[in-house]
Short mmCIF file of C-alpha atoms in Angstrom, two decimals:
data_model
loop_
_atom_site.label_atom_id
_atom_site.label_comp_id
_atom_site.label_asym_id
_atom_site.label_seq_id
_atom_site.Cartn_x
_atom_site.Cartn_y
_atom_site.Cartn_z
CA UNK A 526 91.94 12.07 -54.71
CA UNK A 527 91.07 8.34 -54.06
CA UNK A 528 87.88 9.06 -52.52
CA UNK A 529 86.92 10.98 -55.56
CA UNK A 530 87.98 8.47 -57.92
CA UNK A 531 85.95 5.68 -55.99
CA UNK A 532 82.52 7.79 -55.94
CA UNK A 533 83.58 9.09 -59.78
CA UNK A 534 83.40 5.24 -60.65
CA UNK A 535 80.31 4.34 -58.16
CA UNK A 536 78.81 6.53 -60.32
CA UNK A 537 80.14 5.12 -63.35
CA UNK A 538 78.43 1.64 -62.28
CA UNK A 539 75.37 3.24 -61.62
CA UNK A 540 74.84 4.76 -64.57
CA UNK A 541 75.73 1.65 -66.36
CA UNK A 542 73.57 -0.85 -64.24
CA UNK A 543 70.63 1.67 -64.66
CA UNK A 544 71.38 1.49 -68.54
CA UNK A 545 71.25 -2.30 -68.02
CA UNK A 546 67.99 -1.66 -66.65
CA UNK A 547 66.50 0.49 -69.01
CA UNK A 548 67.28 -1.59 -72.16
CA UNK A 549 65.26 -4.59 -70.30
CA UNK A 550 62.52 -2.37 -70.76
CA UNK A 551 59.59 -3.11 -73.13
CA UNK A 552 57.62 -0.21 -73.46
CA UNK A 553 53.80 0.59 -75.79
CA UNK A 554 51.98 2.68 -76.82
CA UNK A 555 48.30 3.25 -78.02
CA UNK A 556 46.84 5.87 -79.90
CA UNK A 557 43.16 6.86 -78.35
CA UNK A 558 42.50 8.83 -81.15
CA UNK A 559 43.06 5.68 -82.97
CA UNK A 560 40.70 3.54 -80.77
CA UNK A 561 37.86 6.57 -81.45
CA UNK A 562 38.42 6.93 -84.86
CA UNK A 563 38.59 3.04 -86.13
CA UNK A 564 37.47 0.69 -84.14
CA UNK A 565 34.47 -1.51 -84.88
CA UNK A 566 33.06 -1.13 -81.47
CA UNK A 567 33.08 2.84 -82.07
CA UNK A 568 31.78 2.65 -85.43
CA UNK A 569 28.78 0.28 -84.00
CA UNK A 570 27.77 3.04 -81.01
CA UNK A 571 28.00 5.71 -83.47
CA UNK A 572 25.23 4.63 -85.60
CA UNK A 573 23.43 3.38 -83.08
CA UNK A 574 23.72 6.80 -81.41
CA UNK A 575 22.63 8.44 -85.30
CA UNK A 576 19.56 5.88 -85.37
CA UNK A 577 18.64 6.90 -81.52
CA UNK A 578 18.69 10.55 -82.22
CA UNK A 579 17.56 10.53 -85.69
CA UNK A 580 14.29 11.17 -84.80
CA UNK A 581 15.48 14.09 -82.57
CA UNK A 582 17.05 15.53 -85.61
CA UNK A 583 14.49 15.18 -87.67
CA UNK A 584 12.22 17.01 -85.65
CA UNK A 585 14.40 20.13 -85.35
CA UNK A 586 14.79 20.09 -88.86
CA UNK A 587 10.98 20.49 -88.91
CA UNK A 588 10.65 23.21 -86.84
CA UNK A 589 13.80 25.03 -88.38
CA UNK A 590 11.95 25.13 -91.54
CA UNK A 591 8.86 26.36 -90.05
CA UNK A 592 10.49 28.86 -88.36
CA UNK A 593 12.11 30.30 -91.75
CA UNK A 594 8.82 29.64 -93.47
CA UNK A 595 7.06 32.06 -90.92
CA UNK A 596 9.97 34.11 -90.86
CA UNK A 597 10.06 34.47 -94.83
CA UNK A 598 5.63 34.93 -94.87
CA UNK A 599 5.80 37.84 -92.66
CA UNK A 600 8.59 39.67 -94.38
CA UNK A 601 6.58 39.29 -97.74
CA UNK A 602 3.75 40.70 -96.35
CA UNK A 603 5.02 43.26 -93.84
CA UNK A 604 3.70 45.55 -95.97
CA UNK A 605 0.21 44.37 -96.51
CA UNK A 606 -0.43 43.12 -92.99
CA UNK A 607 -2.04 44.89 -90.41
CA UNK A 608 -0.17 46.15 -87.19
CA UNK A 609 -1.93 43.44 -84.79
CA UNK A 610 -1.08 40.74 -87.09
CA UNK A 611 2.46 41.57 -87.52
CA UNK A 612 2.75 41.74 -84.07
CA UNK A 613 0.80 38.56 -83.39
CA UNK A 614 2.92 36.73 -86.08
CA UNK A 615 6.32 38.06 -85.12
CA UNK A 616 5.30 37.07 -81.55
CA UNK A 617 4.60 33.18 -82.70
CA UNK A 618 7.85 33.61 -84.60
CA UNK A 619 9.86 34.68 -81.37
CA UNK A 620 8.01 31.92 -79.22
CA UNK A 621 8.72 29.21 -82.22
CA UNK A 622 12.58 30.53 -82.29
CA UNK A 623 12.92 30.24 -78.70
CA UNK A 624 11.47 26.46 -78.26
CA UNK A 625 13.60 25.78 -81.26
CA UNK A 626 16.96 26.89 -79.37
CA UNK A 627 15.34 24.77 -76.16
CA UNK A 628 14.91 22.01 -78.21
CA UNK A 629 18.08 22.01 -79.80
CA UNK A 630 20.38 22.89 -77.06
CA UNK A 631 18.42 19.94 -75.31
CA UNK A 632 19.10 17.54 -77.84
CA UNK A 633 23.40 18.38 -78.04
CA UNK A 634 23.20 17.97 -74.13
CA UNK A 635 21.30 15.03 -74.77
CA UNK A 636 23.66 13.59 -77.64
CA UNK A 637 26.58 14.26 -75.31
CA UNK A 638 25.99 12.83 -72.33
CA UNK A 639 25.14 9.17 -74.40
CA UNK A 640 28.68 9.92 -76.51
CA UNK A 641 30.20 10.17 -73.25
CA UNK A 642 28.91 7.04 -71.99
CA UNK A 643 29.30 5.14 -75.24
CA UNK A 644 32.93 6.37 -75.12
CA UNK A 645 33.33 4.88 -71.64
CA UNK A 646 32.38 1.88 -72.03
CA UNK A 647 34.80 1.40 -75.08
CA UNK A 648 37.84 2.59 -72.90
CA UNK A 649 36.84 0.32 -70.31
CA UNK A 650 37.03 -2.09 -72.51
CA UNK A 651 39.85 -1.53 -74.63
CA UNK A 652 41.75 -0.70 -71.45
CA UNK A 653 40.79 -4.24 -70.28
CA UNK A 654 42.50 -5.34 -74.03
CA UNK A 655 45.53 -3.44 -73.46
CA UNK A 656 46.00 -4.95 -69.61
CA UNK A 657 45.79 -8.77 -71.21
CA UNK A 658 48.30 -7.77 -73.76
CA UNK A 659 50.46 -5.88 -71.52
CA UNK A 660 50.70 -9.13 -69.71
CA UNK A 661 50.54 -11.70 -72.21
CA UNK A 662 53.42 -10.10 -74.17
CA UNK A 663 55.25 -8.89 -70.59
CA UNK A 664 55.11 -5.67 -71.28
CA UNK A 665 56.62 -2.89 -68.28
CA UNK A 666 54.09 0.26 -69.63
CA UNK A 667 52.17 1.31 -71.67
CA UNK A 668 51.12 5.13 -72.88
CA UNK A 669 48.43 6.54 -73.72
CA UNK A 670 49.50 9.84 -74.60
CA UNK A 671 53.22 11.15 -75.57
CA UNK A 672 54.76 14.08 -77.03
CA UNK A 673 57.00 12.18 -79.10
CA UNK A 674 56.38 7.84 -80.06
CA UNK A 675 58.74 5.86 -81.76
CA UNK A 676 56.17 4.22 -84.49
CA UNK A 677 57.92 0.68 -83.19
CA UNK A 678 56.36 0.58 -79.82
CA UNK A 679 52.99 1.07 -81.10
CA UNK A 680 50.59 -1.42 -80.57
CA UNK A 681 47.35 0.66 -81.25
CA UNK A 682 46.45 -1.87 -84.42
CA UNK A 683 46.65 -4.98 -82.09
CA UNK A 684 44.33 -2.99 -79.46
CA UNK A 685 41.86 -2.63 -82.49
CA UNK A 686 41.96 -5.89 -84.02
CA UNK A 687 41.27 -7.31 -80.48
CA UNK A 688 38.27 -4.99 -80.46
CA UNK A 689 37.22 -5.98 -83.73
CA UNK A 690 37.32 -9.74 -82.65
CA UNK A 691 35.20 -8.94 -79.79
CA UNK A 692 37.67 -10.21 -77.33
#
């Protein structure tokens, strides 16, 4: 009975030193959706992506409406056209329609892989952010994702006004 008592209130002290322990704890959170969404530094690589790929886009816009126009000509006059021709046409429509699907499935790829590295760069970066004020306000850790955040412990709006300064 005493020795059950004595480890009943070991663990009693444990419990209560690790409660001790936990309420030192200053925990954060940032919201990468957040960082995506609103940051300056996002906003600046997604036009420059638009203004890099405009062109791009443009040009498959082109040939989209050349392929309809074709498209459109030789079912107006499927009826008037010879065999040969239809066959010819239909043929430059099929070899327009496949380049077009190249071209385009090229260009997503494309568009991608430079979102992917225009992302990583700004994680780098607001990763270095949330590291100086991890330490300069002393915080223990800091999430990134979470089922559940108390809106207190987030800290997503300093993360972007440090990206917004440029820091």
């Amino acid at each position: 009975m005493k020795r059950l008592l004595s480890c009943g209130l070991a663990g009693l002290m444990f419990v209560a030193g690790a409660a001790a322990t936990a309420a030192d704890l200053k925990i954060g959170f940032i919201d990468q959706e957040r960082i995506t969404r609103e940051s300056a530094p996002a906003d600046r690589a997604s036009k420059q992506l638009e203004k890099e790929f405009a062109p791009r886009a443009q040009e498959l816009q082109r040939r989209e409406a050349q392929i309809k126009t074709l498209q459109g000509q030789i079912e107006k006059d499927a009826l008037t056209m010879g065999e040969s021709e239809r066959r010819t046409r239909e043929q430059e429509l099929g070899r327009l329609t496949l380049d077009f699907q190249r071209m385009q499935r090229e260009y997503r790829e494309d568009l991608n892989l430079r979102r992917n590295q225009e992302l990583s760069a700004l994680f780098e970066r607001a990763n270095r952010i949330i590291r100086q004020i991890a330490e300069a306000e002393k915080y223990d850790i800091i999430f990134q994702e979470a089922v559940y955040r108390n809106p207190k412990i987030d800290i997503t709006d300093k993360v972007l006004k440090a990206l917004a300064d440029g820091k």
